[in-house]
């Protein structure tokens, strides 16, 4: 090793889902919404003037923050926006988890959490979920430097009730608790209603799933004025112009169309519930997902074998090689047509 290489930070990176290219693929591996963004988003995109891109975007992201403030009836100083929820969460790790004590998150969860902890030198403890992949609130009653968990969880899709979420917050009022709600719009009750009760609670959401805007990279957090101000201070010390101008404009348009949002999320939920029934008929066991994906295992055929067979047919799902997950697949809910194509192949293959 050359001398200068010894000073390079070494981490095990997060591995994103495969992004296959081609015209005849069925992409059910990265939890994207199968429906297009709201019509207002597409209209605003067509009407964009290139002159807008000559100047830096508003560092305070006011047009988007205003739209979120109106939508949630929440003061602007309690909202923080960033480049996807990953950016917001990474900024939160950097801002709030500095006590030197280990932070807590589930052992089966979003695999970026340990990556950020390693990157920022934050000690952590991965708290085991139970045998059915449920988070147990009682396991978070211990000394720690902060708590983060998704609700619903990923990749299992299992959702805690709001009373269980509050149980975790109540047990940890001396540290920051982050509830990562990337999938909350597809099931469950948001912890947003608790931010008035707990000034240490940060709720993080995204436009990537329910608002069909994964390609625009928009995420946001809601919490007490103190938490949001602290996040903003770190942001301005790191990169003041986080969100680009199109993201600000199109994100604001997406928030305005509540009717379209509710209609498309309901369509995804309807297809998800039908998927649970169809997959069980094919011999799969499904967790009770509250997300835009299902988490499945087959009673006879190994998950990796099914994954590879689907991939040969240009049907992409997600396979995790981790010890507790190696016999499970995560399948994004696509259009009814995409799902039917997958069922037809599985029915033939499994015979």
PDB file of N, CA and C in Angstrom, residues 66-127:
ATOM      1  N   UNK A  66     -42.990  25.919   0.947  1.00  0.00           N
ATOM      2  CA  UNK A  66     -44.319  26.528   1.037  1.00  0.00           C
ATOM      3  C   UNK A  66     -45.413  25.523   0.689  1.00  0.00           C
ATOM      4  N   UNK A  67     -45.187  24.746  -0.379  1.00  0.00           N
ATOM      5  CA  UNK A  67     -46.183  23.762  -0.789  1.00  0.00           C
ATOM      6  C   UNK A  67     -46.376  22.692   0.279  1.00  0.00           C
ATOM      7  N   UNK A  68     -45.286  22.227   0.867  1.00  0.00           N
ATOM      8  CA  UNK A  68     -45.391  21.229   1.933  1.00  0.00           C
ATOM      9  C   UNK A  68     -46.047  21.812   3.181  1.00  0.00           C
ATOM     10  N   UNK A  69     -45.729  23.064   3.477  1.00  0.00           N
ATOM     11  CA  UNK A  69     -46.333  23.745   4.624  1.00  0.00           C
ATOM     12  C   UNK A  69     -47.848  23.840   4.465  1.00  0.00           C
ATOM     13  N   UNK A  70     -48.298  24.191   3.265  1.00  0.00           N
ATOM     14  CA  UNK A  70     -49.736  24.283   3.009  1.00  0.00           C
ATOM     15  C   UNK A  70     -50.393  22.903   3.080  1.00  0.00           C
ATOM     16  N   UNK A  71     -49.729  21.917   2.523  1.00  0.00           N
ATOM     17  CA  UNK A  71     -50.307  20.573   2.464  1.00  0.00           C
ATOM     18  C   UNK A  71     -50.498  19.983   3.854  1.00  0.00           C
ATOM     19  N   UNK A  72     -49.473  20.138   4.704  1.00  0.00           N
ATOM     20  CA  UNK A  72     -49.524  19.541   6.038  1.00  0.00           C
ATOM     21  C   UNK A  72     -50.011  20.500   7.123  1.00  0.00           C
ATOM     22  N   UNK A  73     -50.266  21.758   6.732  1.00  0.00           N
ATOM     23  CA  UNK A  73     -50.642  22.776   7.720  1.00  0.00           C
ATOM     24  C   UNK A  73     -49.606  22.821   8.852  1.00  0.00           C
ATOM     25  N   UNK A  74     -48.357  22.937   8.424  1.00  0.00           N
ATOM     26  CA  UNK A  74     -47.223  22.920   9.335  1.00  0.00           C
ATOM     27  C   UNK A  74     -46.342  24.128   9.059  1.00  0.00           C
ATOM     28  N   UNK A  75     -45.835  24.761  10.106  1.00  0.00           N
ATOM     29  CA  UNK A  75     -44.995  25.945   9.931  1.00  0.00           C
ATOM     30  C   UNK A  75     -43.753  25.625   9.103  1.00  0.00           C
ATOM     31  N   UNK A  76     -43.351  26.580   8.279  1.00  0.00           N
ATOM     32  CA  UNK A  76     -42.203  26.373   7.395  1.00  0.00           C
ATOM     33  C   UNK A  76     -40.927  26.052   8.165  1.00  0.00           C
ATOM     34  N   UNK A  77     -40.780  26.628   9.348  1.00  0.00           N
ATOM     35  CA  UNK A  77     -39.550  26.392  10.096  1.00  0.00           C
ATOM     36  C   UNK A  77     -39.512  25.008  10.749  1.00  0.00           C
ATOM     37  N   UNK A  78     -40.488  24.175  10.404  1.00  0.00           N
ATOM     38  CA  UNK A  78     -40.494  22.802  10.905  1.00  0.00           C
ATOM     39  C   UNK A  78     -40.367  21.796   9.758  1.00  0.00           C
ATOM     40  N   UNK A  79     -39.919  22.289   8.603  1.00  0.00           N
ATOM     41  CA  UNK A  79     -39.766  21.447   7.416  1.00  0.00           C
ATOM     42  C   UNK A  79     -38.362  21.641   6.830  1.00  0.00           C
ATOM     43  N   UNK A  80     -37.719  20.542   6.500  1.00  0.00           N
ATOM     44  CA  UNK A  80     -36.390  20.547   5.877  1.00  0.00           C
ATOM     45  C   UNK A  80     -36.467  19.712   4.611  1.00  0.00           C
ATOM     46  N   UNK A  81     -35.882  20.192   3.515  1.00  0.00           N
ATOM     47  CA  UNK A  81     -35.902  19.416   2.267  1.00  0.00           C
ATOM     48  C   UNK A  81     -34.476  19.106   1.819  1.00  0.00           C
ATOM     49  N   UNK A  82     -34.351  18.003   1.073  1.00  0.00           N
ATOM     50  CA  UNK A  82     -33.038  17.604   0.594  1.00  0.00           C
ATOM     51  C   UNK A  82     -33.141  16.761  -0.659  1.00  0.00           C
ATOM     52  N   UNK A  83     -32.005  16.285  -1.130  1.00  0.00           N
ATOM     53  CA  UNK A  83     -31.918  15.551  -2.397  1.00  0.00           C
ATOM     54  C   UNK A  83     -32.290  14.090  -2.151  1.00  0.00           C
ATOM     55  N   UNK A  84     -33.575  13.841  -2.098  1.00  0.00           N
ATOM     56  CA  UNK A  84     -34.061  12.514  -1.742  1.00  0.00           C
ATOM     57  C   UNK A  84     -33.970  12.308  -0.241  1.00  0.00           C
ATOM     58  N   UNK A  85     -34.726  11.332   0.264  1.00  0.00           N
ATOM     59  CA  UNK A  85     -34.677  11.095   1.704  1.00  0.00           C
ATOM     60  C   UNK A  85     -33.306  10.570   2.132  1.00  0.00           C
ATOM     61  N   UNK A  86     -32.548   9.975   1.202  1.00  0.00           N
ATOM     62  CA  UNK A  86     -31.190   9.537   1.558  1.00  0.00           C
ATOM     63  C   UNK A  86     -30.324  10.714   1.993  1.00  0.00           C
ATOM     64  N   UNK A  87     -30.412  11.815   1.268  1.00  0.00           N
ATOM     65  CA  UNK A  87     -29.659  13.018   1.623  1.00  0.00           C
ATOM     66  C   UNK A  87     -30.109  13.558   2.975  1.00  0.00           C
ATOM     67  N   UNK A  88     -31.418  13.578   3.180  1.00  0.00           N
ATOM     68  CA  UNK A  88     -31.965  14.083   4.440  1.00  0.00           C
ATOM     69  C   UNK A  88     -31.520  13.200   5.600  1.00  0.00           C
ATOM     70  N   UNK A  89     -31.584  11.886   5.416  1.00  0.00           N
ATOM     71  CA  UNK A  89     -31.199  10.969   6.482  1.00  0.00           C
ATOM     72  C   UNK A  89     -29.698  11.035   6.772  1.00  0.00           C
ATOM     73  N   UNK A  90     -28.891  11.110   5.726  1.00  0.00           N
ATOM     74  CA  UNK A  90     -27.445  11.220   5.933  1.00  0.00           C
ATOM     75  C   UNK A  90     -27.118  12.503   6.701  1.00  0.00           C
ATOM     76  N   UNK A  91     -27.800  13.593   6.348  1.00  0.00           N
ATOM     77  CA  UNK A  91     -27.592  14.857   7.053  1.00  0.00           C
ATOM     78  C   UNK A  91     -28.019  14.741   8.515  1.00  0.00           C
ATOM     79  N   UNK A  92     -29.089  13.976   8.748  1.00  0.00           N
ATOM     80  CA  UNK A  92     -29.557  13.770  10.122  1.00  0.00           C
ATOM     81  C   UNK A  92     -28.556  12.948  10.933  1.00  0.00           C
ATOM     82  N   UNK A  93     -27.976  11.923  10.334  1.00  0.00           N
ATOM     83  CA  UNK A  93     -26.929  11.148  11.010  1.00  0.00           C
ATOM     84  C   UNK A  93     -25.799  12.082  11.425  1.00  0.00           C
ATOM     85  N   UNK A  94     -25.358  12.908  10.490  1.00  0.00           N
ATOM     86  CA  UNK A  94     -24.226  13.798  10.724  1.00  0.00           C
ATOM     87  C   UNK A  94     -24.558  14.835  11.796  1.00  0.00           C
ATOM     88  N   UNK A  95     -25.809  15.255  11.848  1.00  0.00           N
ATOM     89  CA  UNK A  95     -26.221  16.324  12.758  1.00  0.00           C
ATOM     90  C   UNK A  95     -26.499  15.833  14.169  1.00  0.00           C
ATOM     91  N   UNK A  96     -27.203  14.707  14.302  1.00  0.00           N
ATOM     92  CA  UNK A  96     -27.785  14.337  15.591  1.00  0.00           C
ATOM     93  C   UNK A  96     -27.094  13.193  16.321  1.00  0.00           C
ATOM     94  N   UNK A  97     -26.308  12.381  15.632  1.00  0.00           N
ATOM     95  CA  UNK A  97     -25.756  11.186  16.270  1.00  0.00           C
ATOM     96  C   UNK A  97     -24.274  11.400  16.588  1.00  0.00           C
ATOM     97  N   UNK A  98     -24.025  12.208  17.611  1.00  0.00           N
ATOM     98  CA  UNK A  98     -22.655  12.594  17.943  1.00  0.00           C
ATOM     99  C   UNK A  98     -22.294  12.383  19.413  1.00  0.00           C
ATOM    100  N   UNK A  99     -23.065  11.594  20.125  1.00  0.00           N
ATOM    101  CA  UNK A  99     -22.827  11.437  21.569  1.00  0.00           C
ATOM    102  C   UNK A  99     -21.693  10.478  21.881  1.00  0.00           C
ATOM    103  N   UNK A 100     -21.303   9.664  20.918  1.00  0.00           N
ATOM    104  CA  UNK A 100     -20.309   8.631  21.186  1.00  0.00           C
ATOM    105  C   UNK A 100     -20.938   7.323  21.625  1.00  0.00           C
ATOM    106  N   UNK A 101     -22.220   7.342  21.973  1.00  0.00           N
ATOM    107  CA  UNK A 101     -22.934   6.119  22.328  1.00  0.00           C
ATOM    108  C   UNK A 101     -23.483   5.466  21.055  1.00  0.00           C
ATOM    109  N   UNK A 102     -23.689   4.163  21.067  1.00  0.00           N
ATOM    110  CA  UNK A 102     -24.204   3.503  19.863  1.00  0.00           C
ATOM    111  C   UNK A 102     -25.650   3.898  19.571  1.00  0.00           C
ATOM    112  N   UNK A 103     -25.921   4.161  18.311  1.00  0.00           N
ATOM    113  CA  UNK A 103     -27.305   4.375  17.901  1.00  0.00           C
ATOM    114  C   UNK A 103     -27.944   3.009  17.670  1.00  0.00           C
ATOM    115  N   UNK A 104     -29.257   2.969  17.676  1.00  0.00           N
ATOM    116  CA  UNK A 104     -29.993   1.715  17.528  1.00  0.00           C
ATOM    117  C   UNK A 104     -30.828   1.733  16.259  1.00  0.00           C
ATOM    118  N   UNK A 105     -30.790   0.632  15.515  1.00  0.00           N
ATOM    119  CA  UNK A 105     -31.725   0.416  14.418  1.00  0.00           C
ATOM    120  C   UNK A 105     -31.894  -1.086  14.233  1.00  0.00           C
ATOM    121  N   UNK A 106     -32.947  -1.532  13.555  1.00  0.00           N
ATOM    122  CA  UNK A 106     -33.187  -2.976  13.420  1.00  0.00           C
ATOM    123  C   UNK A 106     -32.094  -3.667  12.620  1.00  0.00           C
ATOM    124  N   UNK A 107     -31.936  -4.961  12.874  1.00  0.00           N
ATOM    125  CA  UNK A 107     -30.910  -5.702  12.115  1.00  0.00           C
ATOM    126  C   UNK A 107     -31.389  -6.033  10.702  1.00  0.00           C
ATOM    127  N   UNK A 108     -32.691  -6.133  10.517  1.00  0.00           N
ATOM    128  CA  UNK A 108     -33.259  -6.283   9.177  1.00  0.00           C
ATOM    129  C   UNK A 108     -33.964  -4.970   8.867  1.00  0.00           C
ATOM    130  N   UNK A 109     -33.346  -4.174   8.005  1.00  0.00           N
ATOM    131  CA  UNK A 109     -33.846  -2.822   7.780  1.00  0.00           C
ATOM    132  C   UNK A 109     -33.190  -2.250   6.520  1.00  0.00           C
ATOM    133  N   UNK A 110     -33.356  -0.956   6.320  1.00  0.00           N
ATOM    134  CA  UNK A 110     -32.742  -0.273   5.187  1.00  0.00           C
ATOM    135  C   UNK A 110     -31.222  -0.360   5.326  1.00  0.00           C
ATOM    136  N   UNK A 111     -30.572  -0.931   4.328  1.00  0.00           N
ATOM    137  CA  UNK A 111     -29.149  -1.253   4.471  1.00  0.00           C
ATOM    138  C   UNK A 111     -28.229  -0.052   4.364  1.00  0.00           C
ATOM    139  N   UNK A 112     -28.777   1.148   4.158  1.00  0.00           N
ATOM    140  CA  UNK A 112     -27.943   2.351   4.169  1.00  0.00           C
ATOM    141  C   UNK A 112     -27.580   2.773   5.600  1.00  0.00           C
ATOM    142  N   UNK A 113     -28.370   2.381   6.594  1.00  0.00           N
ATOM    143  CA  UNK A 113     -28.105   2.843   7.965  1.00  0.00           C
ATOM    144  C   UNK A 113     -26.698   2.463   8.455  1.00  0.00           C
ATOM    145  N   UNK A 114     -26.289   1.199   8.357  1.00  0.00           N
ATOM    146  CA  UNK A 114     -24.928   0.884   8.805  1.00  0.00           C
ATOM    147  C   UNK A 114     -23.856   1.539   7.942  1.00  0.00           C
ATOM    148  N   UNK A 115     -24.160   1.790   6.660  1.00  0.00           N
ATOM    149  CA  UNK A 115     -23.187   2.457   5.791  1.00  0.00           C
ATOM    150  C   UNK A 115     -22.924   3.876   6.289  1.00  0.00           C
ATOM    151  N   UNK A 116     -23.991   4.636   6.581  1.00  0.00           N
ATOM    152  CA  UNK A 116     -23.801   5.993   7.098  1.00  0.00           C
ATOM    153  C   UNK A 116     -23.090   5.975   8.449  1.00  0.00           C
ATOM    154  N   UNK A 117     -23.458   5.030   9.300  1.00  0.00           N
ATOM    155  CA  UNK A 117     -22.822   4.948  10.613  1.00  0.00           C
ATOM    156  C   UNK A 117     -21.318   4.719  10.461  1.00  0.00           C
ATOM    157  N   UNK A 118     -20.942   3.811   9.586  1.00  0.00           N
ATOM    158  CA  UNK A 118     -19.517   3.551   9.347  1.00  0.00           C
ATOM    159  C   UNK A 118     -18.840   4.769   8.730  1.00  0.00           C
ATOM    160  N   UNK A 119     -19.506   5.399   7.769  1.00  0.00           N
ATOM    161  CA  UNK A 119     -18.919   6.544   7.071  1.00  0.00           C
ATOM    162  C   UNK A 119     -18.625   7.699   8.024  1.00  0.00           C
ATOM    163  N   UNK A 120     -19.563   7.948   8.944  1.00  0.00           N
ATOM    164  CA  UNK A 120     -19.410   9.081   9.862  1.00  0.00           C
ATOM    165  C   UNK A 120     -18.786   8.696  11.205  1.00  0.00           C
ATOM    166  N   UNK A 121     -18.362   7.448  11.321  1.00  0.00           N
ATOM    167  CA  UNK A 121     -17.718   7.018  12.565  1.00  0.00           C
ATOM    168  C   UNK A 121     -18.660   6.974  13.745  1.00  0.00           C
ATOM    169  N   UNK A 122     -19.897   6.570  13.518  1.00  0.00           N
ATOM    170  CA  UNK A 122     -20.910   6.516  14.581  1.00  0.00           C
ATOM    171  C   UNK A 122     -21.053   5.070  15.056  1.00  0.00           C
ATOM    172  N   UNK A 123     -20.842   4.799  16.335  1.00  0.00           N
ATOM    173  CA  UNK A 123     -21.062   3.424  16.811  1.00  0.00           C
ATOM    174  C   UNK A 123     -22.540   3.069  16.727  1.00  0.00           C
ATOM    175  N   UNK A 124     -22.826   1.797  16.466  1.00  0.00           N
ATOM    176  CA  UNK A 124     -24.231   1.407  16.337  1.00  0.00           C
ATOM    177  C   UNK A 124     -24.448  -0.016  16.823  1.00  0.00           C
ATOM    178  N   UNK A 125     -25.711  -0.302  17.129  1.00  0.00           N
ATOM    179  CA  UNK A 125     -26.137  -1.646  17.488  1.00  0.00           C
ATOM    180  C   UNK A 125     -27.338  -1.997  16.621  1.00  0.00           C
ATOM    181  N   UNK A 126     -27.236  -3.101  15.893  1.00  0.00           N
ATOM    182  CA  UNK A 126     -28.352  -3.585  15.092  1.00  0.00           C
ATOM    183  C   UNK A 126     -29.216  -4.475  15.982  1.00  0.00           C
ATOM    184  N   UNK A 127     -30.403  -4.003  16.299  1.00  0.00           N
ATOM    185  CA  UNK A 127     -31.295  -4.685  17.241  1.00  0.00           C
ATOM    186  C   UNK A 127     -32.094  -5.741  16.478  1.00  0.00           C
TER     187      UNK A 127
END
